[in-house]
Short mmCIF file of C-alpha atoms and ligand atoms in Angstrom, two decimals:
data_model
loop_
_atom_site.label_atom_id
_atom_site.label_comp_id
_atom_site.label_asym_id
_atom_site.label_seq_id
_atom_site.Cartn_x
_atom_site.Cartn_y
_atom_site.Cartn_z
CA UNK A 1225 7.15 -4.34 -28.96
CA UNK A 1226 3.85 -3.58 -27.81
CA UNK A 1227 1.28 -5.81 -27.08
CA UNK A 1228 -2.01 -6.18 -28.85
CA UNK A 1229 -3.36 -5.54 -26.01
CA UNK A 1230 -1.83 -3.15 -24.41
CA UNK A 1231 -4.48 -0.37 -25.57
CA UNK A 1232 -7.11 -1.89 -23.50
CA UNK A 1233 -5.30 -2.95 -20.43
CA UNK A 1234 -4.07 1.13 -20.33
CA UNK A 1235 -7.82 1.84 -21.08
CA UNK A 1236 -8.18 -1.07 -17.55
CA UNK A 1237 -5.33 0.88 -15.25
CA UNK A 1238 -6.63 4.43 -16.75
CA UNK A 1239 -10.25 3.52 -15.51
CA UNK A 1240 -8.74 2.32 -11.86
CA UNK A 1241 -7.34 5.33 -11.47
CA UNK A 1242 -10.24 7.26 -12.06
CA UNK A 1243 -12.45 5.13 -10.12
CA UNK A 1244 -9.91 5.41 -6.99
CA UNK A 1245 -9.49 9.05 -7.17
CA UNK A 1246 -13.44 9.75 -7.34
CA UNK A 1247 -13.88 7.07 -3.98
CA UNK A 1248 -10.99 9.08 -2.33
CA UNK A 1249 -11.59 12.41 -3.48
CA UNK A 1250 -12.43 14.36 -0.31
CA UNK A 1251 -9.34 12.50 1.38
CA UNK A 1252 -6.01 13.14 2.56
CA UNK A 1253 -2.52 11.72 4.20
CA UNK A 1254 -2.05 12.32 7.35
CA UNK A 1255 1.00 13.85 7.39
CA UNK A 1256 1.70 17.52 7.53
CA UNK A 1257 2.02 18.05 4.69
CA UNK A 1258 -1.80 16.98 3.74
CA UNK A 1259 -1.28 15.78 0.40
CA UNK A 1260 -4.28 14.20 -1.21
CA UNK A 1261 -5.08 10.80 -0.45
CA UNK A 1262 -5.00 9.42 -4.02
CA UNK A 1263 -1.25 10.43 -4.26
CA UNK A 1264 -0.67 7.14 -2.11
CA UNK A 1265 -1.81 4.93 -4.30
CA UNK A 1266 -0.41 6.12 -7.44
CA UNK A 1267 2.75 6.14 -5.62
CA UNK A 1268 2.25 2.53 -4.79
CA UNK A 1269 1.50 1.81 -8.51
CA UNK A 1270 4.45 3.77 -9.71
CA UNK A 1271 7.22 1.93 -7.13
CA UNK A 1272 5.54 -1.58 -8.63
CA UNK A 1273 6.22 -0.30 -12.21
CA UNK A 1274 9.61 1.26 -11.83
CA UNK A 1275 11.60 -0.63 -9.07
CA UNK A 1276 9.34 -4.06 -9.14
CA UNK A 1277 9.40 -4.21 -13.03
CA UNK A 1278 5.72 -4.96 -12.85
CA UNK A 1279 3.37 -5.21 -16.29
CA UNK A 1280 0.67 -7.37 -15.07
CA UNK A 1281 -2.61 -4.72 -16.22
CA UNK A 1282 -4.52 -6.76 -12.63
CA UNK A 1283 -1.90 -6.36 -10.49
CA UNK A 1284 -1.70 -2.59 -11.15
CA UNK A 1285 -5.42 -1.90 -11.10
CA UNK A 1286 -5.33 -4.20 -7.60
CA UNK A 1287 -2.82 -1.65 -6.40
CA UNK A 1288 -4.37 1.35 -7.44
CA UNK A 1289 -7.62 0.61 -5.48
CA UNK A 1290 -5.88 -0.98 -2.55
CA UNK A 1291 -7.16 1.20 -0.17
CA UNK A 1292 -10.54 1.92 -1.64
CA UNK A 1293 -12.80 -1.40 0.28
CA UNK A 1294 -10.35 -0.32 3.55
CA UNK A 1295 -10.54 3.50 3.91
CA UNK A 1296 -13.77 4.42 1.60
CA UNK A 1297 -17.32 3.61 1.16
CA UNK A 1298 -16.55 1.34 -2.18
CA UNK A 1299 -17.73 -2.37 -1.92
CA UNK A 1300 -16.84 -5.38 -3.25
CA UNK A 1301 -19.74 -6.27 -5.35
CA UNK A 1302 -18.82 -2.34 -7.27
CA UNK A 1303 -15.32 -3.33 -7.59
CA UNK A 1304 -16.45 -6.87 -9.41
CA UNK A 1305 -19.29 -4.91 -11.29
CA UNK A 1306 -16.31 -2.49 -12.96
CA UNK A 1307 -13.07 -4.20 -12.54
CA UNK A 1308 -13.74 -8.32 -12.40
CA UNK A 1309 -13.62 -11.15 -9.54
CA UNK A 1310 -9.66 -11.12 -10.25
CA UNK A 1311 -9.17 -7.48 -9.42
CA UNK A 1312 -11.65 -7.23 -6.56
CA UNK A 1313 -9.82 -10.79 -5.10
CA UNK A 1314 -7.02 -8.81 -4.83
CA UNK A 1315 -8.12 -5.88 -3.64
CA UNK A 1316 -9.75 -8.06 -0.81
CA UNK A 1317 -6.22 -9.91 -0.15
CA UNK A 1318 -4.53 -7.12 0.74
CA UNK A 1319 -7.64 -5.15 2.81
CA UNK A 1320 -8.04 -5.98 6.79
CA UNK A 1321 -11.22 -6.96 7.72
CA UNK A 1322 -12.37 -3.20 9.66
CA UNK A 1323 -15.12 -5.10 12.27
CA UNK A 1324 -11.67 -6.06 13.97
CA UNK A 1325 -9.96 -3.96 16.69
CA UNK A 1326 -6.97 -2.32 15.04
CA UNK A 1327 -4.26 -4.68 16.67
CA UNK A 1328 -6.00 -7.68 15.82
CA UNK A 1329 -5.67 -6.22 12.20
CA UNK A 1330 -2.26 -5.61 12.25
CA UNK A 1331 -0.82 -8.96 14.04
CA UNK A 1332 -3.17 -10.59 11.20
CA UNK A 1333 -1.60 -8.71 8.70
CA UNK A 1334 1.53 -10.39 9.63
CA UNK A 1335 0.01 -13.65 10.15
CA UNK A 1336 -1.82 -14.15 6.94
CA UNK A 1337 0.91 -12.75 4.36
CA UNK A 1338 2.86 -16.14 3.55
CA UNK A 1339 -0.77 -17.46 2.96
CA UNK A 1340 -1.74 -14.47 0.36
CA UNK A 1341 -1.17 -14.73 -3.50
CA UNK A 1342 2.13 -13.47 -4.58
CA UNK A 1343 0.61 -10.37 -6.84
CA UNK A 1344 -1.11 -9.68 -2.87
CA UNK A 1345 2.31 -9.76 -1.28
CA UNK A 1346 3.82 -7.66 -3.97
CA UNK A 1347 1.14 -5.05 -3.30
CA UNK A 1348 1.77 -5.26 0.50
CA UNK A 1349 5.46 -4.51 -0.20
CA UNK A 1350 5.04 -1.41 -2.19
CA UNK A 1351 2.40 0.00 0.00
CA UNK A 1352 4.82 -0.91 3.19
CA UNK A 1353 8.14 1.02 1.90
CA UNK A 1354 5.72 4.27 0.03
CA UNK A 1355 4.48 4.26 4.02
CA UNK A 1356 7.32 3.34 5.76
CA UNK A 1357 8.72 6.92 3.48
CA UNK A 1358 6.19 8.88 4.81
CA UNK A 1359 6.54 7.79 8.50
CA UNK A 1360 9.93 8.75 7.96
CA UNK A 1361 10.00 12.48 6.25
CA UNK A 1362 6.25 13.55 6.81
CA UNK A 1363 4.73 11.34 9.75
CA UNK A 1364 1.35 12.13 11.11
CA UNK A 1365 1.00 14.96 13.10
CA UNK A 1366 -0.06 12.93 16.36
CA UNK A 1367 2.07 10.59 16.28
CA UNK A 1368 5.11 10.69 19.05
CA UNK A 1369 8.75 8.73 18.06
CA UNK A 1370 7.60 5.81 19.77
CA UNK A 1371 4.62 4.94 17.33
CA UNK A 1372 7.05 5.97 14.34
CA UNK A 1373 9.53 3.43 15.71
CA UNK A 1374 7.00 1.02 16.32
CA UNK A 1375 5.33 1.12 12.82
CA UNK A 1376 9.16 0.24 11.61
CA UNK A 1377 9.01 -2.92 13.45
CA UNK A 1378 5.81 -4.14 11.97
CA UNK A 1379 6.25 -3.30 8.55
CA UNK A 1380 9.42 -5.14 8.97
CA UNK A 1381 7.53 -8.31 10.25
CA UNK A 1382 4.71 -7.96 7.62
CA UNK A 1383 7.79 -7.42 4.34
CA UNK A 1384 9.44 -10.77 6.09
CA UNK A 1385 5.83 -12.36 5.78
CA UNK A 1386 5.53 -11.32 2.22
CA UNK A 1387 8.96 -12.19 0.80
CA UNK A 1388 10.20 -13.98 -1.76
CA UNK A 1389 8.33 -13.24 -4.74
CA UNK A 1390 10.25 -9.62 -5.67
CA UNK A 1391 13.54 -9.07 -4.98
CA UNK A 1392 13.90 -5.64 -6.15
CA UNK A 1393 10.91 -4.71 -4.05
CA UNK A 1394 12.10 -6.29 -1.64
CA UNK A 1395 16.06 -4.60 -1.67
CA UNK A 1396 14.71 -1.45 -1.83
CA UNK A 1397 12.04 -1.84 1.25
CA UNK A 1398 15.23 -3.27 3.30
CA UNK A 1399 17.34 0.25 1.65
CA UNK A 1400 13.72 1.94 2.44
CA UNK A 1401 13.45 1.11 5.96
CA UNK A 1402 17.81 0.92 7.02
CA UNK A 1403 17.80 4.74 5.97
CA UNK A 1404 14.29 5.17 8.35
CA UNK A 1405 15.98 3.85 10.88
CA UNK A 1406 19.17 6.07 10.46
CA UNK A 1407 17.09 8.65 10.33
CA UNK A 1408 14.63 8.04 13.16
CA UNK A 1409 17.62 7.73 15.32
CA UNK A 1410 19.09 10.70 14.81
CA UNK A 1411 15.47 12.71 15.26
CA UNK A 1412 15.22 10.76 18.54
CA UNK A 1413 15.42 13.32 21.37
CA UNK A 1414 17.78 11.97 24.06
ZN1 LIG B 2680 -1.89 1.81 1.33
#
């Protein structure tokens, strides 16, 4: 059965999208394969839909413009102005704060996730296995097995942080990251 509302909160995800993919439009991944940025968040959308069983319209907007106050000029007062304080809370849950050096970001990452909301820590799951994926089959150019193994690790701390509010999620980041492994291993030179 559908919803009454389900026009309008399609009309609400539709309208993230769009918004996203403007604010990263000249973007792109860094892996080799340089696919545009806004395939990552779609991709983090899509995992929360099909393998989460997510419906929640907020929670999917949040997701599609997770990136977009962390990697592109967008602010937060924009994101209230078009999307609502609940949507641009989110979006600011799962965002580091950028005036931080980058390893004070990520050991605060892994520090603040049991305090974050659990729609946050879904969001932070599904954008830790879609890059914990890419790291795997199409890392960035730059970066030598070490970092690759290292960025394992972390996600792995930061999924612990976040746990216990998907299970699927969080099955298929520990199927996710066990075949990474696997995999890194083999690629390791010896
Ligand atoms: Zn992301």
């Amino acid at each position: 059965m559908r919803s009454p509302d389900s026009g309008s909160e399609m009309e609400e995800i539709f309208s993230a999208l769009r918004f996203a993919a403007d604010k990263h439009r000249s973007q792109f991944r860094k892996g080799e394969e340089v696919s545009p940025y806004i395939n990552h968040p779609i991709e983090v959308a899509e995992l929360l839909v099909r393998v989460g069983g997510v419906t929640d319209a907020s929670l999917l907007q949040a997701a599609i413009l997770h990136d977009t106050l962390e990697d592109t000029e967008t602010t937060a007062h924009e994101l209230d102005a078009a999307f609502g304080p609940a949507v641009r809370r989110l979006v600011e849950e799962v965002s580091d704060d950028k005036s931080l050096p980058k390893a004070e970001r990520k050991r605060l990452q892994i520090e603040h996730s049991p305090g974050l909301s659990t729609a946050a820590r879904q969001i932070k799951i599904a954008d830790k296995i879609c890059n914990v994926r890419d790291v795997t089959s199409k890392p960035p150019r730059d970066w030598p097995m070490t970092r690759r193994v290292e960025y394992l690790a972390w996600a792995e701390r930061v999924v612990a942080a976040c746990r216990g509010v998907n299970p699927k999620l969080e099955e298929e980041f520990d199927e996710v990251l066990a075949e990474a492994q696997v995999r890194l291993a083999t690629e390791r030179p010896v």
